[in-house]
Amino acid sequence: MPVVAAVRATGAASLDGHASVLAHHLYQAGAAADTGRTASFLLLAGRRALAAAAFEETLVTFDQMLGLELPEDDALLGEACEYRGEALAG
C-alpha cells in the first residue's frame, strides 16, 4: 500500500503511532487491501482510541472491523467485540 510505504519513508520506527491513519486508508481501499492487515490496523487503532477514552471513535473503528469479511474463528473478532463492549460501557 502506498500510504504504508510513505509512512515508512518518513523514518517512522514503528507504524503503531500511525495506526489510525493507516487503518483509515486500508479500510477505504476496500477489496484492494489485504483484509487481515486492515483488521490488524483497525484493532490497533481501536485499542489506542479506547486507551484515550475516545469512545465514539472506538465504536466506529470496531464497527468497521466487524464489517470486514473475516473468518468466524478469527481471534481478532473476539478482541474487537470485547473492546467494543468496553467502549459502550465508557
mmCIF file of N, CA, C and O in Angstrom:
data_model
loop_
_atom_site.group_PDB
_atom_site.id
_atom_site.type_symbol
_atom_site.label_atom_id
_atom_site.label_comp_id
_atom_site.label_asym_id
_atom_site.label_seq_id
_atom_site.Cartn_x
_atom_site.Cartn_y
_atom_site.Cartn_z
ATOM 1 N N MET A 1 0.837 -1.173 0.000
ATOM 2 C CA MET A 1 0.000 0.000 0.000
ATOM 3 C C MET A 1 0.888 1.245 0.000
ATOM 4 O O MET A 1 1.819 1.337 0.799
ATOM 5 N N PRO A 2 0.604 2.202 -0.832
ATOM 6 C CA PRO A 2 1.408 3.412 -0.916
ATOM 7 C C PRO A 2 1.459 4.199 0.394
ATOM 8 O O PRO A 2 2.488 4.763 0.719
ATOM 9 N N VAL A 3 0.381 4.234 1.156
ATOM 10 C CA VAL A 3 0.361 5.010 2.389
ATOM 11 C C VAL A 3 1.324 4.406 3.401
ATOM 12 O O VAL A 3 2.078 5.111 4.063
ATOM 13 N N VAL A 4 1.313 3.079 3.520
ATOM 14 C CA VAL A 4 2.225 2.409 4.450
ATOM 15 C C VAL A 4 3.667 2.698 4.038
ATOM 16 O O VAL A 4 4.515 3.006 4.882
ATOM 17 N N ALA A 5 3.953 2.621 2.754
ATOM 18 C CA ALA A 5 5.302 2.905 2.263
ATOM 19 C C ALA A 5 5.693 4.351 2.560
ATOM 20 O O ALA A 5 6.834 4.629 2.937
ATOM 21 N N ALA A 6 4.757 5.262 2.414
ATOM 22 C CA ALA A 6 5.042 6.673 2.684
ATOM 23 C C ALA A 6 5.354 6.901 4.155
ATOM 24 O O ALA A 6 6.272 7.654 4.488
ATOM 25 N N VAL A 7 4.623 6.246 5.039
ATOM 26 C CA VAL A 7 4.875 6.393 6.472
ATOM 27 C C VAL A 7 6.244 5.823 6.814
ATOM 28 O O VAL A 7 7.009 6.427 7.559
ATOM 29 N N ARG A 8 6.570 4.683 6.228
ATOM 30 C CA ARG A 8 7.890 4.089 6.472
ATOM 31 C C ARG A 8 8.999 5.010 5.949
ATOM 32 O O ARG A 8 10.061 5.111 6.546
ATOM 33 N N ALA A 9 8.757 5.671 4.826
ATOM 34 C CA ALA A 9 9.763 6.544 4.221
ATOM 35 C C ALA A 9 10.068 7.759 5.100
ATOM 36 O O ALA A 9 11.134 8.348 4.998
ATOM 37 N N THR A 10 9.134 8.127 5.969
ATOM 38 C CA THR A 10 9.366 9.257 6.864
ATOM 39 C C THR A 10 10.328 8.908 7.979
ATOM 40 O O THR A 10 10.719 9.764 8.759
ATOM 41 N N GLY A 11 10.702 7.632 8.042
ATOM 42 C CA GLY A 11 11.636 7.200 9.075
ATOM 43 C C GLY A 11 10.951 6.739 10.335
ATOM 44 O O GLY A 11 11.588 6.579 11.367
ATOM 45 N N ALA A 12 9.641 6.532 10.271
ATOM 46 C CA ALA A 12 8.913 6.062 11.447
ATOM 47 C C ALA A 12 9.426 4.689 11.847
ATOM 48 O O ALA A 12 9.423 3.765 11.048
ATOM 49 N N ALA A 13 9.904 4.588 13.057
ATOM 50 C CA ALA A 13 10.444 3.317 13.536
ATOM 51 C C ALA A 13 9.329 2.295 13.701
ATOM 52 O O ALA A 13 9.535 1.109 13.551
ATOM 53 N N SER A 14 8.157 2.758 14.015
ATOM 54 C CA SER A 14 7.027 1.872 14.236
ATOM 55 C C SER A 14 5.795 2.463 13.574
ATOM 56 O O SER A 14 5.575 3.669 13.614
ATOM 57 N N LEU A 15 5.000 1.596 12.987
ATOM 58 C CA LEU A 15 3.760 2.049 12.365
ATOM 59 C C LEU A 15 2.650 2.239 13.397
ATOM 60 O O LEU A 15 1.611 2.811 13.089
ATOM 61 N N ASP A 16 2.870 1.787 14.636
ATOM 62 C CA ASP A 16 1.847 1.855 15.678
ATOM 63 C C ASP A 16 1.332 3.274 15.902
ATOM 64 O O ASP A 16 0.144 3.485 16.092
ATOM 65 N N GLY A 17 2.224 4.232 15.894
ATOM 66 C CA GLY A 17 1.831 5.610 16.132
ATOM 67 C C GLY A 17 0.970 6.193 15.024
ATOM 68 O O GLY A 17 0.337 7.225 15.206
ATOM 69 N N HIS A 18 0.944 5.519 13.903
ATOM 70 C CA HIS A 18 0.158 5.978 12.757
ATOM 71 C C HIS A 18 -1.005 5.035 12.470
ATOM 72 O O HIS A 18 -1.572 5.046 11.382
ATOM 73 N N ALA A 19 -1.366 4.217 13.463
ATOM 74 C CA ALA A 19 -2.376 3.178 13.265
ATOM 75 C C ALA A 19 -3.701 3.728 12.767
ATOM 76 O O ALA A 19 -4.326 3.150 11.878
ATOM 77 N N SER A 20 -4.133 4.848 13.305
ATOM 78 C CA SER A 20 -5.424 5.406 12.926
ATOM 79 C C SER A 20 -5.449 5.808 11.451
ATOM 80 O O SER A 20 -6.396 5.499 10.727
ATOM 81 N N VAL A 21 -4.409 6.483 11.014
ATOM 82 C CA VAL A 21 -4.324 6.911 9.611
ATOM 83 C C VAL A 21 -4.232 5.705 8.682
ATOM 84 O O VAL A 21 -4.926 5.624 7.661
ATOM 85 N N LEU A 22 -3.380 4.755 9.049
ATOM 86 C CA LEU A 22 -3.213 3.568 8.217
ATOM 87 C C LEU A 22 -4.490 2.744 8.170
ATOM 88 O O LEU A 22 -4.886 2.258 7.105
ATOM 89 N N ALA A 23 -5.155 2.595 9.314
ATOM 90 C CA ALA A 23 -6.411 1.844 9.348
ATOM 91 C C ALA A 23 -7.442 2.501 8.445
ATOM 92 O O ALA A 23 -8.147 1.825 7.691
ATOM 93 N N HIS A 24 -7.519 3.826 8.514
ATOM 94 C CA HIS A 24 -8.475 4.564 7.679
ATOM 95 C C HIS A 24 -8.218 4.310 6.192
ATOM 96 O O HIS A 24 -9.133 3.993 5.432
ATOM 97 N N HIS A 25 -6.975 4.444 5.774
ATOM 98 C CA HIS A 25 -6.641 4.275 4.362
ATOM 99 C C HIS A 25 -6.833 2.831 3.894
ATOM 100 O O HIS A 25 -7.318 2.594 2.791
ATOM 101 N N LEU A 26 -6.450 1.883 4.731
ATOM 102 C CA LEU A 26 -6.649 0.478 4.362
ATOM 103 C C LEU A 26 -8.140 0.159 4.260
ATOM 104 O O LEU A 26 -8.572 -0.528 3.335
ATOM 105 N N TYR A 27 -8.931 0.676 5.194
ATOM 106 C CA TYR A 27 -10.376 0.437 5.165
ATOM 107 C C TYR A 27 -10.995 1.060 3.912
ATOM 108 O O TYR A 27 -11.822 0.449 3.244
ATOM 109 N N GLN A 28 -10.566 2.282 3.587
ATOM 110 C CA GLN A 28 -11.095 2.960 2.399
ATOM 111 C C GLN A 28 -10.687 2.253 1.113
ATOM 112 O O GLN A 28 -11.384 2.346 0.107
ATOM 113 N N ALA A 29 -9.564 1.540 1.131
ATOM 114 C CA ALA A 29 -9.106 0.811 -0.054
ATOM 115 C C ALA A 29 -9.992 -0.393 -0.357
ATOM 116 O O ALA A 29 -9.970 -0.919 -1.463
ATOM 117 N N GLY A 30 -10.761 -0.826 0.623
ATOM 118 C CA GLY A 30 -11.699 -1.920 0.414
ATOM 119 C C GLY A 30 -11.016 -3.207 -0.021
ATOM 120 O O GLY A 30 -10.033 -3.640 0.570
ATOM 121 N N ALA A 31 -11.524 -3.805 -1.087
ATOM 122 C CA ALA A 31 -11.026 -5.094 -1.566
ATOM 123 C C ALA A 31 -9.590 -5.023 -2.084
ATOM 124 O O ALA A 31 -8.928 -6.050 -2.206
ATOM 125 N N ALA A 32 -9.104 -3.824 -2.361
ATOM 126 C CA ALA A 32 -7.729 -3.681 -2.847
ATOM 127 C C ALA A 32 -6.710 -3.911 -1.735
ATOM 128 O O ALA A 32 -5.546 -4.148 -2.007
ATOM 129 N N ALA A 33 -7.156 -3.838 -0.493
ATOM 130 C CA ALA A 33 -6.261 -4.034 0.650
ATOM 131 C C ALA A 33 -6.447 -5.435 1.219
ATOM 132 O O ALA A 33 -7.523 -6.025 1.119
ATOM 133 N N ASP A 34 -5.392 -5.946 1.833
ATOM 134 C CA ASP A 34 -5.457 -7.242 2.498
ATOM 135 C C ASP A 34 -6.356 -7.120 3.727
ATOM 136 O O ASP A 34 -6.120 -6.267 4.598
ATOM 137 N N THR A 35 -7.385 -7.967 3.806
ATOM 138 C CA THR A 35 -8.363 -7.893 4.889
ATOM 139 C C THR A 35 -7.719 -8.112 6.258
ATOM 140 O O THR A 35 -8.036 -7.411 7.216
ATOM 141 N N GLY A 36 -6.805 -9.060 6.349
ATOM 142 C CA GLY A 36 -6.147 -9.322 7.625
ATOM 143 C C GLY A 36 -5.325 -8.141 8.106
ATOM 144 O O GLY A 36 -5.330 -7.800 9.292
ATOM 145 N N ARG A 37 -4.638 -7.517 7.183
ATOM 146 C CA ARG A 37 -3.822 -6.341 7.532
ATOM 147 C C ARG A 37 -4.718 -5.179 7.943
ATOM 148 O O ARG A 37 -4.439 -4.475 8.912
ATOM 149 N N THR A 38 -5.813 -4.987 7.207
ATOM 150 C CA THR A 38 -6.770 -3.943 7.555
ATOM 151 C C THR A 38 -7.324 -4.179 8.951
ATOM 152 O O THR A 38 -7.374 -3.262 9.778
ATOM 153 N N ALA A 39 -7.708 -5.420 9.239
ATOM 154 C CA ALA A 39 -8.257 -5.759 10.551
ATOM 155 C C ALA A 39 -7.237 -5.504 11.650
ATOM 156 O O ALA A 39 -7.576 -4.980 12.719
ATOM 157 N N SER A 40 -5.990 -5.853 11.402
ATOM 158 C CA SER A 40 -4.943 -5.649 12.411
ATOM 159 C C SER A 40 -4.750 -4.172 12.738
ATOM 160 O O SER A 40 -4.629 -3.792 13.911
ATOM 161 N N PHE A 41 -4.732 -3.333 11.704
ATOM 162 C CA PHE A 41 -4.562 -1.897 11.952
ATOM 163 C C PHE A 41 -5.814 -1.291 12.581
ATOM 164 O O PHE A 41 -5.716 -0.392 13.421
ATOM 165 N N LEU A 42 -7.000 -1.773 12.203
ATOM 166 C CA LEU A 42 -8.222 -1.288 12.850
ATOM 167 C C LEU A 42 -8.223 -1.673 14.323
ATOM 168 O O LEU A 42 -8.618 -0.868 15.178
ATOM 169 N N LEU A 43 -7.784 -2.887 14.643
ATOM 170 C CA LEU A 43 -7.724 -3.320 16.036
ATOM 171 C C LEU A 43 -6.761 -2.435 16.825
ATOM 172 O O LEU A 43 -7.086 -1.958 17.927
ATOM 173 N N LEU A 44 -5.606 -2.174 16.265
ATOM 174 C CA LEU A 44 -4.616 -1.325 16.933
ATOM 175 C C LEU A 44 -5.156 0.094 17.119
ATOM 176 O O LEU A 44 -5.042 0.683 18.199
ATOM 177 N N ALA A 45 -5.773 0.627 16.077
ATOM 178 C CA ALA A 45 -6.331 1.984 16.170
ATOM 179 C C ALA A 45 -7.456 2.036 17.202
ATOM 180 O O ALA A 45 -7.567 3.002 17.965
ATOM 181 N N GLY A 46 -8.278 0.998 17.228
ATOM 182 C CA GLY A 46 -9.372 0.946 18.202
ATOM 183 C C GLY A 46 -8.863 0.865 19.631
ATOM 184 O O GLY A 46 -9.404 1.515 20.532
ATOM 185 N N ARG A 47 -7.818 0.082 19.850
ATOM 186 C CA ARG A 47 -7.218 -0.016 21.190
ATOM 187 C C ARG A 47 -6.684 1.340 21.639
ATOM 188 O O ARG A 47 -6.858 1.748 22.791
ATOM 189 N N ARG A 48 -6.014 2.023 20.718
ATOM 190 C CA ARG A 48 -5.442 3.333 21.056
ATOM 191 C C ARG A 48 -6.554 4.344 21.350
ATOM 192 O O ARG A 48 -6.436 5.154 22.263
ATOM 193 N N ALA A 49 -7.638 4.292 20.580
ATOM 194 C CA ALA A 49 -8.761 5.196 20.825
ATOM 195 C C ALA A 49 -9.399 4.910 22.184
ATOM 196 O O ALA A 49 -9.744 5.821 22.930
ATOM 197 N N LEU A 50 -9.541 3.625 22.504
ATOM 198 C CA LEU A 50 -10.119 3.245 23.800
ATOM 199 C C LEU A 50 -9.229 3.718 24.943
ATOM 200 O O LEU A 50 -9.724 4.247 25.950
ATOM 201 N N ALA A 51 -7.928 3.551 24.795
ATOM 202 C CA ALA A 51 -6.989 3.989 25.835
ATOM 203 C C ALA A 51 -7.056 5.497 26.043
ATOM 204 O O ALA A 51 -6.806 5.991 27.149
ATOM 205 N N ALA A 52 -7.419 6.238 24.998
ATOM 206 C CA ALA A 52 -7.532 7.690 25.086
ATOM 207 C C ALA A 52 -8.947 8.130 25.491
ATOM 208 O O ALA A 52 -9.247 9.314 25.504
ATOM 209 N N ALA A 53 -9.797 7.146 25.805
ATOM 210 C CA ALA A 53 -11.188 7.401 26.184
ATOM 211 C C ALA A 53 -11.972 8.082 25.063
ATOM 212 O O ALA A 53 -12.910 8.826 25.323
ATOM 213 N N ALA A 54 -11.584 7.817 23.830
ATOM 214 C CA ALA A 54 -12.314 8.328 22.658
ATOM 215 C C ALA A 54 -13.330 7.248 22.273
ATOM 216 O O ALA A 54 -13.138 6.497 21.315
ATOM 217 N N PHE A 55 -14.401 7.157 23.052
ATOM 218 C CA PHE A 55 -15.327 6.048 22.935
ATOM 219 C C PHE A 55 -16.073 6.001 21.602
ATOM 220 O O PHE A 55 -16.275 4.922 21.045
ATOM 221 N N GLU A 56 -16.471 7.153 21.088
ATOM 222 C CA GLU A 56 -17.169 7.162 19.795
ATOM 223 C C GLU A 56 -16.245 6.694 18.673
ATOM 224 O O GLU A 56 -16.653 5.913 17.816
ATOM 225 N N GLU A 57 -15.011 7.171 18.680
ATOM 226 C CA GLU A 57 -14.031 6.734 17.683
ATOM 227 C C GLU A 57 -13.778 5.237 17.817
ATOM 228 O O GLU A 57 -13.651 4.528 16.826
ATOM 229 N N THR A 58 -13.714 4.763 19.053
ATOM 230 C CA THR A 58 -13.514 3.336 19.301
ATOM 231 C C THR A 58 -14.644 2.527 18.680
ATOM 232 O O THR A 58 -14.407 1.522 17.997
ATOM 233 N N LEU A 59 -15.874 2.958 18.900
ATOM 234 C CA LEU A 59 -17.027 2.234 18.362
ATOM 235 C C LEU A 59 -17.025 2.212 16.842
ATOM 236 O O LEU A 59 -17.266 1.176 16.221
ATOM 237 N N VAL A 60 -16.751 3.350 16.237
ATOM 238 C CA VAL A 60 -16.706 3.417 14.778
ATOM 239 C C VAL A 60 -15.628 2.480 14.236
ATOM 240 O O VAL A 60 -15.852 1.723 13.285
ATOM 241 N N THR A 61 -14.466 2.516 14.858
ATOM 242 C CA THR A 61 -13.350 1.688 14.406
ATOM 243 C C THR A 61 -13.684 0.209 14.493
ATOM 244 O O THR A 61 -13.470 -0.548 13.540
ATOM 245 N N PHE A 62 -14.242 -0.221 15.635
ATOM 246 C CA PHE A 62 -14.557 -1.637 15.775
ATOM 247 C C PHE A 62 -15.767 -2.045 14.937
ATOM 248 O O PHE A 62 -15.845 -3.184 14.475
ATOM 249 N N ASP A 63 -16.694 -1.135 14.709
ATOM 250 C CA ASP A 63 -17.798 -1.443 13.790
ATOM 251 C C ASP A 63 -17.276 -1.674 12.376
ATOM 252 O O ASP A 63 -17.725 -2.582 11.673
ATOM 253 N N GLN A 64 -16.306 -0.870 11.965
ATOM 254 C CA GLN A 64 -15.693 -1.080 10.651
ATOM 255 C C GLN A 64 -14.998 -2.433 10.604
ATOM 256 O O GLN A 64 -15.132 -3.183 9.635
ATOM 257 N N MET A 65 -14.287 -2.745 11.663
ATOM 258 C CA MET A 65 -13.567 -4.016 11.705
ATOM 259 C C MET A 65 -14.533 -5.193 11.661
ATOM 260 O O MET A 65 -14.304 -6.168 10.941
ATOM 261 N N LEU A 66 -15.616 -5.116 12.414
ATOM 262 C CA LEU A 66 -16.590 -6.203 12.436
ATOM 263 C C LEU A 66 -17.316 -6.335 11.103
ATOM 264 O O LEU A 66 -17.843 -7.393 10.789
ATOM 265 N N GLY A 67 -17.302 -5.283 10.300
ATOM 266 C CA GLY A 67 -17.922 -5.322 8.979
ATOM 267 C C GLY A 67 -17.050 -5.983 7.918
ATOM 268 O O GLY A 67 -17.522 -6.259 6.812
ATOM 269 N N LEU A 68 -15.786 -6.225 8.247
ATOM 270 C CA LEU A 68 -14.898 -6.902 7.302
ATOM 271 C C LEU A 68 -15.295 -8.376 7.202
ATOM 272 O O LEU A 68 -15.863 -8.936 8.133
ATOM 273 N N GLU A 69 -14.972 -8.987 6.106
ATOM 274 C CA GLU A 69 -15.286 -10.401 5.922
ATOM 275 C C GLU A 69 -14.154 -11.264 6.465
ATOM 276 O O GLU A 69 -13.374 -11.840 5.718
ATOM 277 N N LEU A 70 -14.091 -11.344 7.791
ATOM 278 C CA LEU A 70 -13.085 -12.165 8.453
ATOM 279 C C LEU A 70 -13.677 -13.542 8.743
ATOM 280 O O LEU A 70 -14.886 -13.662 8.958
ATOM 281 N N PRO A 71 -12.845 -14.568 8.797
ATOM 282 C CA PRO A 71 -13.346 -15.893 9.153
ATOM 283 C C PRO A 71 -13.962 -15.873 10.557
ATOM 284 O O PRO A 71 -13.495 -15.136 11.435
ATOM 285 N N GLU A 72 -14.998 -16.669 10.771
ATOM 286 C CA GLU A 72 -15.687 -16.684 12.059
ATOM 287 C C GLU A 72 -14.773 -17.031 13.224
ATOM 288 O O GLU A 72 -15.001 -16.592 14.344
ATOM 289 N N ASP A 73 -13.744 -17.828 12.968
ATOM 290 C CA ASP A 73 -12.855 -18.253 14.044
ATOM 291 C C ASP A 73 -11.640 -17.336 14.223
ATOM 292 O O ASP A 73 -10.726 -17.646 14.980
ATOM 293 N N ASP A 74 -11.650 -16.194 13.565
ATOM 294 C CA ASP A 74 -10.534 -15.250 13.687
ATOM 295 C C ASP A 74 -10.532 -14.646 15.096
ATOM 296 O O ASP A 74 -11.530 -14.083 15.538
ATOM 297 N N ALA A 75 -9.420 -14.765 15.786
ATOM 298 C CA ALA A 75 -9.294 -14.268 17.160
ATOM 299 C C ALA A 75 -9.492 -12.758 17.248
ATOM 300 O O ALA A 75 -9.912 -12.249 18.292
ATOM 301 N N LEU A 76 -9.214 -12.043 16.163
ATOM 302 C CA LEU A 76 -9.371 -10.586 16.178
ATOM 303 C C LEU A 76 -10.828 -10.186 16.401
ATOM 304 O O LEU A 76 -11.102 -9.142 16.995
ATOM 305 N N LEU A 77 -11.757 -11.010 15.936
ATOM 306 C CA LEU A 77 -13.175 -10.702 16.123
ATOM 307 C C LEU A 77 -13.553 -10.695 17.604
ATOM 308 O O LEU A 77 -14.294 -9.826 18.055
ATOM 309 N N GLY A 78 -13.041 -11.662 18.342
ATOM 310 C CA GLY A 78 -13.311 -11.710 19.776
ATOM 311 C C GLY A 78 -12.761 -10.500 20.494
ATOM 312 O O GLY A 78 -13.424 -9.908 21.356
ATOM 313 N N GLU A 79 -11.541 -10.123 20.127
ATOM 314 C CA GLU A 79 -10.943 -8.934 20.731
ATOM 315 C C GLU A 79 -11.756 -7.696 20.405
ATOM 316 O O GLU A 79 -11.989 -6.844 21.264
ATOM 317 N N ALA A 80 -12.175 -7.582 19.149
ATOM 318 C CA ALA A 80 -12.951 -6.412 18.730
ATOM 319 C C ALA A 80 -14.247 -6.315 19.521
ATOM 320 O O ALA A 80 -14.622 -5.225 19.970
ATOM 321 N N CYS A 81 -14.917 -7.428 19.718
ATOM 322 C CA CYS A 81 -16.169 -7.422 20.483
ATOM 323 C C CYS A 81 -15.925 -7.032 21.938
ATOM 324 O O CYS A 81 -16.703 -6.280 22.531
ATOM 325 N N GLU A 82 -14.841 -7.542 22.509
ATOM 326 C CA GLU A 82 -14.506 -7.216 23.895
ATOM 327 C C GLU A 82 -14.234 -5.720 24.060
ATOM 328 O O GLU A 82 -14.791 -5.061 24.953
ATOM 329 N N TYR A 83 -13.384 -5.168 23.194
ATOM 330 C CA TYR A 83 -13.055 -3.747 23.294
ATOM 331 C C TYR A 83 -14.255 -2.874 22.956
ATOM 332 O O TYR A 83 -14.427 -1.801 23.542
ATOM 333 N N ARG A 84 -15.083 -3.327 22.030
ATOM 334 C CA ARG A 84 -16.295 -2.575 21.694
ATOM 335 C C ARG A 84 -17.206 -2.489 22.926
ATOM 336 O O ARG A 84 -17.800 -1.455 23.211
ATOM 337 N N GLY A 85 -17.309 -3.600 23.649
ATOM 338 C CA GLY A 85 -18.100 -3.609 24.879
ATOM 339 C C GLY A 85 -17.560 -2.635 25.922
ATOM 340 O O GLY A 85 -18.322 -1.948 26.600
ATOM 341 N N GLU A 86 -16.235 -2.573 26.028
ATOM 342 C CA GLU A 86 -15.620 -1.623 26.958
ATOM 343 C C GLU A 86 -15.952 -0.185 26.568
ATOM 344 O O GLU A 86 -16.207 0.669 27.424
ATOM 345 N N ALA A 87 -15.952 0.074 25.259
ATOM 346 C CA ALA A 87 -16.274 1.435 24.789
ATOM 347 C C ALA A 87 -17.731 1.776 25.076
ATOM 348 O O ALA A 87 -18.039 2.903 25.457
ATOM 349 N N LEU A 88 -18.616 0.798 24.914
ATOM 350 C CA LEU A 88 -20.032 1.039 25.235
ATOM 351 C C LEU A 88 -20.221 1.329 26.726
ATOM 352 O O LEU A 88 -21.034 2.177 27.092
ATOM 353 N N ALA A 89 -19.463 0.640 27.550
ATOM 354 C CA ALA A 89 -19.542 0.858 28.987
ATOM 355 C C ALA A 89 -18.979 2.235 29.365
ATOM 356 O O ALA A 89 -19.387 2.827 30.370
ATOM 357 N N GLY A 90 -18.048 2.729 28.556
ATOM 358 C CA GLY A 90 -17.429 4.023 28.829
ATOM 359 C C GLY A 90 -18.374 5.132 28.525
ATOM 360 O O GLY A 90 -18.453 6.163 29.076
#
